[in-house]
Amino acid sequence: MLNNKQGAMNVFLVRGSLALVMLFSVVFCNSQNPKQDLLDLNKNYISCNSFETFITMKCFANMNDDSCIAELKGEVRKSNNCYYSEMMGQITLMNNNFIIVINDEHELIIVSKPGNKDSVLRTPLIDSIYFANNSVKYSNINKNSRTINVILKDDVIDSILITMNKPMLVLNSITYYYKPLEENQFNMIELSYTGTQINNDTSPSAFSEKKFIALNNDTYCGVGNRKNYKIILKRTNPD
């Protein structure tokens, strides 16, 4: 059912999972504006020792539709230099020993040594270029939340609506609205974040490679129901 739309959805799954640590890195001048709220949100994710959140992604053919044409769920965890995400049949694990990517559909495990993990963990959730020269305004303000609307120029995305929990400085949702162009397969994509915990206690076992791979006679192999998966060892360039 998702074959014709897989590429577009993968883009937003990556943005929705790998990028929660850093929203964007552009510094803005005015300290009392929606851009500053987003910077504060960004700082909270970067400065925390750990966090976890659960993601629901919904894709709509039209923004006024009551039901979505596809719904996907996933989760993201970070603790210091360790990272774990699970989205759409793919698991990504990063710890001090390995970077492991597991694709259940293709029964494949890619194993590499850590490279520049910091650049991966700081992948922007919302590209900073979207904010540098575009309109960023509040669309709703109350005691506990802020809703911020970004109107884009010269982009296939018409606008981005960001809702945040102001006291906790965490994301509630991000909604992408597309221009009515023929190449746009979706009119709206919504990412919702629930169960978010900042500086939570996370067991080191949550980031252990032993759940997925084992070394047997100097050869890596899958563990449990992944024991027959193909293993690819990938060389990592030094930083």
GROMACS .gro file of C-alpha atoms in nm:
model
  239
    1MET     CA    1   0.000   0.000   0.000
    2LEU     CA    2   0.293   0.235   0.070
    3ASN     CA    3   0.517   0.144  -0.225
    4ASN     CA    4   0.454   0.460  -0.428
    5LYS     CA    5   0.508   0.685  -0.130
    6GLN     CA    6   0.796   0.509   0.044
    7GLY     CA    7   1.065   0.759  -0.052
    8ALA     CA    8   0.879   1.063   0.078
    9MET     CA    9   0.789   0.890   0.401
   10ASN     CA   10   1.147   0.779   0.462
   11VAL     CA   11   1.262   1.141   0.452
   12PHE     CA   12   1.025   1.238   0.730
   13LEU     CA   13   1.092   0.925   0.932
   14VAL     CA   14   1.459   1.019   0.938
   15ARG     CA   15   1.377   1.374   1.040
   16GLY     CA   16   1.137   1.244   1.302
   17SER     CA   17   1.378   1.002   1.461
   18LEU     CA   18   1.744   1.096   1.418
   19ALA     CA   19   1.695   1.467   1.465
   20LEU     CA   20   1.537   1.514   1.803
   21VAL     CA   21   1.861   1.614   1.968
   22MET     CA   22   1.894   1.937   1.775
   23LEU     CA   23   1.622   2.145   1.614
   24PHE     CA   24   1.850   2.390   1.438
   25SER     CA   25   2.168   2.582   1.500
   26VAL     CA   26   2.096   2.931   1.367
   27VAL     CA   27   2.116   3.210   1.627
   28PHE     CA   28   1.849   3.479   1.616
   29CYS     CA   29   1.868   3.835   1.747
   30ASN     CA   30   1.538   3.910   1.917
   31SER     CA   31   1.511   3.736   2.256
   32GLN     CA   32   1.133   3.757   2.295
   33ASN     CA   33   0.988   3.595   1.987
   34PRO     CA   34   0.888   3.253   1.855
   35LYS     CA   35   1.236   3.192   1.721
   36GLN     CA   36   1.373   3.226   2.073
   37ASP     CA   37   1.119   2.974   2.198
   38LEU     CA   38   1.252   2.729   1.940
   39LEU     CA   39   1.609   2.801   2.045
   40ASP     CA   40   1.516   2.731   2.408
   41LEU     CA   41   1.353   2.407   2.297
   42ASN     CA   42   1.666   2.318   2.105
   43LYS     CA   43   1.888   2.390   2.405
   44ASN     CA   44   1.679   2.164   2.629
   45TYR     CA   45   1.730   1.863   2.401
   46ILE     CA   46   2.102   1.931   2.351
   47SER     CA   47   2.192   1.997   2.714
   48CYS     CA   48   2.000   1.705   2.865
   49ASN     CA   49   2.186   1.387   2.957
   50SER     CA   50   1.908   1.167   2.825
   51PHE     CA   51   1.561   1.165   2.675
   52GLU     CA   52   1.307   0.933   2.519
   53THR     CA   53   0.999   0.996   2.311
   54PHE     CA   54   0.744   0.805   2.105
   55ILE     CA   55   0.657   0.920   1.754
   56THR     CA   56   0.341   0.881   1.548
   57MET     CA   57   0.360   0.983   1.185
   58LYS     CA   58   0.038   1.037   0.986
   59CYS     CA   59   0.023   1.113   0.615
   60PHE     CA   60  -0.282   1.285   0.463
   61ALA     CA   61  -0.375   1.318   0.097
   62ASN     CA   62  -0.557   1.643   0.182
   63MET     CA   63  -0.523   1.863   0.488
   64ASN     CA   64  -0.898   1.860   0.554
   65ASP     CA   65  -0.926   1.480   0.551
   66ASP     CA   66  -1.045   1.320   0.873
   67SER     CA   67  -0.848   1.001   0.817
   68CYS     CA   68  -0.489   0.952   0.710
   69ILE     CA   69  -0.373   0.729   0.426
   70ALA     CA   70  -0.080   0.593   0.627
   71GLU     CA   71   0.017   0.583   0.994
   72LEU     CA   72   0.354   0.476   1.135
   73LYS     CA   73   0.488   0.458   1.489
   74GLY     CA   74   0.835   0.463   1.635
   75GLU     CA   75   1.048   0.558   1.931
   76VAL     CA   76   1.372   0.742   2.002
   77ARG     CA   77   1.607   0.725   2.300
   78LYS     CA   78   1.929   0.907   2.380
   79SER     CA   79   2.160   0.880   2.678
   80ASN     CA   80   2.484   1.077   2.670
   81ASN     CA   81   2.664   0.946   2.359
   82CYS     CA   82   2.428   0.654   2.306
   83TYR     CA   83   2.129   0.659   2.073
   84TYR     CA   84   1.848   0.422   1.975
   85SER     CA   85   1.564   0.461   1.728
   86GLU     CA   86   1.307   0.220   1.589
   87MET     CA   87   1.100   0.326   1.291
   88MET     CA   88   0.924   0.138   1.015
   89GLY     CA   89   1.104  -0.193   1.053
   90GLN     CA   90   1.445  -0.033   1.092
   91ILE     CA   91   1.647  -0.005   1.412
   92THR     CA   92   1.946   0.223   1.458
   93LEU     CA   93   2.172   0.177   1.761
   94MET     CA   94   2.477   0.384   1.848
   95ASN     CA   95   2.695   0.329   2.154
   96ASN     CA   96   3.062   0.360   2.239
   97ASN     CA   97   3.147   0.037   2.058
   98PHE     CA   98   2.927   0.015   1.750
   99ILE     CA   99   2.688   0.177   1.509
  100ILE     CA  100   2.431  -0.084   1.409
  101VAL     CA  101   2.151  -0.052   1.154
  102ILE     CA  102   1.898  -0.336   1.133
  103ASN     CA  103   1.652  -0.373   0.848
  104ASP     CA  104   1.399  -0.643   0.928
  105GLU     CA  105   1.234  -0.633   0.585
  106HIS     CA  106   1.558  -0.727   0.411
  107GLU     CA  107   1.692  -0.935   0.704
  108LEU     CA  108   2.008  -0.727   0.709
  109ILE     CA  109   2.238  -0.596   0.985
  110ILE     CA  110   2.503  -0.333   0.907
  111VAL     CA  111   2.779  -0.305   1.168
  112SER     CA  112   3.043  -0.031   1.188
  113LYS     CA  113   3.264   0.130   1.447
  114PRO     CA  114   3.169   0.471   1.585
  115GLY     CA  115   3.271   0.763   1.370
  116ASN     CA  116   3.154   1.120   1.419
  117LYS     CA  117   2.837   1.033   1.611
  118ASP     CA  118   2.795   1.389   1.729
  119SER     CA  119   2.712   1.505   1.377
  120VAL     CA  120   2.451   1.230   1.348
  121LEU     CA  121   2.292   1.306   1.683
  122ARG     CA  122   2.273   1.675   1.595
  123THR     CA  123   2.099   1.632   1.259
  124PRO     CA  124   1.846   1.917   1.229
  125LEU     CA  125   1.486   1.825   1.279
  126ILE     CA  126   1.386   2.140   1.096
  127ASP     CA  127   1.643   2.275   0.855
  128SER     CA  128   1.778   2.609   0.974
  129ILE     CA  129   1.733   2.754   0.625
  130TYR     CA  130   1.359   2.735   0.685
  131PHE     CA  131   1.395   2.999   0.955
  132ALA     CA  132   1.668   3.226   0.824
  133ASN     CA  133   1.463   3.413   0.563
  134ASN     CA  134   1.106   3.303   0.623
  135SER     CA  135   0.816   3.423   0.835
  136VAL     CA  136   0.805   3.274   1.187
  137LYS     CA  137   0.504   3.374   1.397
  138TYR     CA  138   0.293   3.254   1.685
  139SER     CA  139  -0.044   3.113   1.584
  140ASN     CA  140  -0.148   3.031   1.941
  141ILE     CA  141  -0.014   3.107   2.289
  142ASN     CA  142  -0.134   2.988   2.627
  143LYS     CA  143   0.014   2.909   2.967
  144ASN     CA  144   0.134   2.561   2.879
  145SER     CA  145   0.194   2.561   2.504
  146ARG     CA  146   0.313   2.758   2.205
  147THR     CA  147   0.210   2.697   1.845
  148ILE     CA  148   0.450   2.846   1.594
  149ASN     CA  149   0.385   2.882   1.223
  150VAL     CA  150   0.669   2.899   0.970
  151ILE     CA  151   0.572   3.026   0.624
  152LEU     CA  152   0.828   2.917   0.366
  153LYS     CA  153   0.937   3.084   0.043
  154ASP     CA  154   1.028   2.899  -0.275
  155ASP     CA  155   0.986   2.550  -0.133
  156VAL     CA  156   0.759   2.253  -0.202
  157ILE     CA  157   0.654   2.281   0.163
  158ASP     CA  158   0.415   2.571   0.212
  159SER     CA  159   0.440   2.594   0.591
  160ILE     CA  160   0.541   2.412   0.908
  161LEU     CA  161   0.333   2.422   1.226
  162ILE     CA  162   0.527   2.347   1.545
  163THR     CA  163   0.357   2.290   1.881
  164MET     CA  164   0.566   2.277   2.197
  165ASN     CA  165   0.508   2.230   2.567
  166LYS     CA  166   0.641   2.558   2.707
  167PRO     CA  167   0.701   2.462   3.074
  168MET     CA  168   0.871   2.133   2.983
  169LEU     CA  169   1.036   2.267   2.665
  170VAL     CA  170   0.953   1.956   2.462
  171LEU     CA  171   0.792   1.901   2.124
  172ASN     CA  172   0.426   1.808   2.099
  173SER     CA  173   0.395   1.796   1.722
  174ILE     CA  174   0.528   1.915   1.388
  175THR     CA  175   0.299   1.936   1.085
  176TYR     CA  176   0.424   1.988   0.729
  177TYR     CA  177   0.183   2.145   0.479
  178TYR     CA  178   0.268   2.104   0.112
  179LYS     CA  179   0.200   2.332  -0.180
  180PRO     CA  180  -0.065   2.190  -0.420
  181LEU     CA  181   0.188   2.066  -0.674
  182GLU     CA  182   0.156   1.754  -0.884
  183GLU     CA  183   0.481   1.605  -0.751
  184ASN     CA  184   0.363   1.630  -0.389
  185GLN     CA  185   0.227   1.290  -0.292
  186PHE     CA  186   0.097   1.415   0.041
  187ASN     CA  187  -0.077   1.738   0.126
  188MET     CA  188   0.004   1.710   0.497
  189ILE     CA  189   0.239   1.505   0.716
  190GLU     CA  190   0.200   1.518   1.093
  191LEU     CA  191   0.458   1.404   1.348
  192SER     CA  192   0.329   1.369   1.705
  193TYR     CA  193   0.557   1.320   2.005
  194THR     CA  194   0.420   1.156   2.321
  195GLY     CA  195   0.558   1.015   2.644
  196THR     CA  196   0.858   1.244   2.622
  197GLN     CA  197   1.090   1.230   2.922
  198ILE     CA  198   1.395   1.449   2.968
  199ASN     CA  199   1.686   1.340   3.190
  200ASN     CA  200   1.512   1.012   3.259
  201ASP     CA  201   1.685   0.709   3.410
  202THR     CA  202   1.773   0.475   3.124
  203SER     CA  203   1.931   0.135   3.176
  204PRO     CA  204   2.262   0.088   2.989
  205SER     CA  205   2.118  -0.238   2.855
  206ALA     CA  206   1.882  -0.030   2.639
  207PHE     CA  207   2.185   0.062   2.425
  208SER     CA  208   2.366  -0.271   2.432
  209GLU     CA  209   2.469  -0.428   2.101
  210LYS     CA  210   2.437  -0.771   2.264
  211LYS     CA  211   2.063  -0.762   2.197
  212PHE     CA  212   2.134  -0.769   1.823
  213ILE     CA  213   2.479  -0.912   1.745
  214ALA     CA  214   2.731  -1.157   1.892
  215LEU     CA  215   3.091  -1.249   1.808
  216ASN     CA  216   3.126  -1.617   1.723
  217ASN     CA  217   3.468  -1.749   1.611
  218ASP     CA  218   3.576  -1.398   1.513
  219THR     CA  219   3.261  -1.356   1.303
  220TYR     CA  220   2.963  -1.137   1.388
  221CYS     CA  221   2.619  -1.295   1.368
  222GLY     CA  222   2.265  -1.194   1.453
  223VAL     CA  223   2.101  -1.280   1.784
  224GLY     CA  224   1.764  -1.442   1.855
  225ASN     CA  225   1.514  -1.421   1.572
  226ARG     CA  226   1.775  -1.230   1.370
  227LYS     CA  227   2.039  -1.504   1.389
  228ASN     CA  228   2.010  -1.577   1.016
  229TYR     CA  229   2.029  -1.214   0.904
  230LYS     CA  230   2.304  -1.115   0.664
  231ILE     CA  231   2.583  -0.918   0.836
  232ILE     CA  232   2.765  -0.637   0.655
  233LEU     CA  233   3.076  -0.491   0.820
  234LYS     CA  234   3.120  -0.131   0.715
  235ARG     CA  235   3.447   0.051   0.749
  236THR     CA  236   3.412   0.388   0.923
  237ASN     CA  237   3.636   0.675   0.822
  238PRO     CA  238   3.821   0.841   1.109
  239ASP     CA  239   3.696   1.178   1.234
   0.00000   0.00000   0.00000
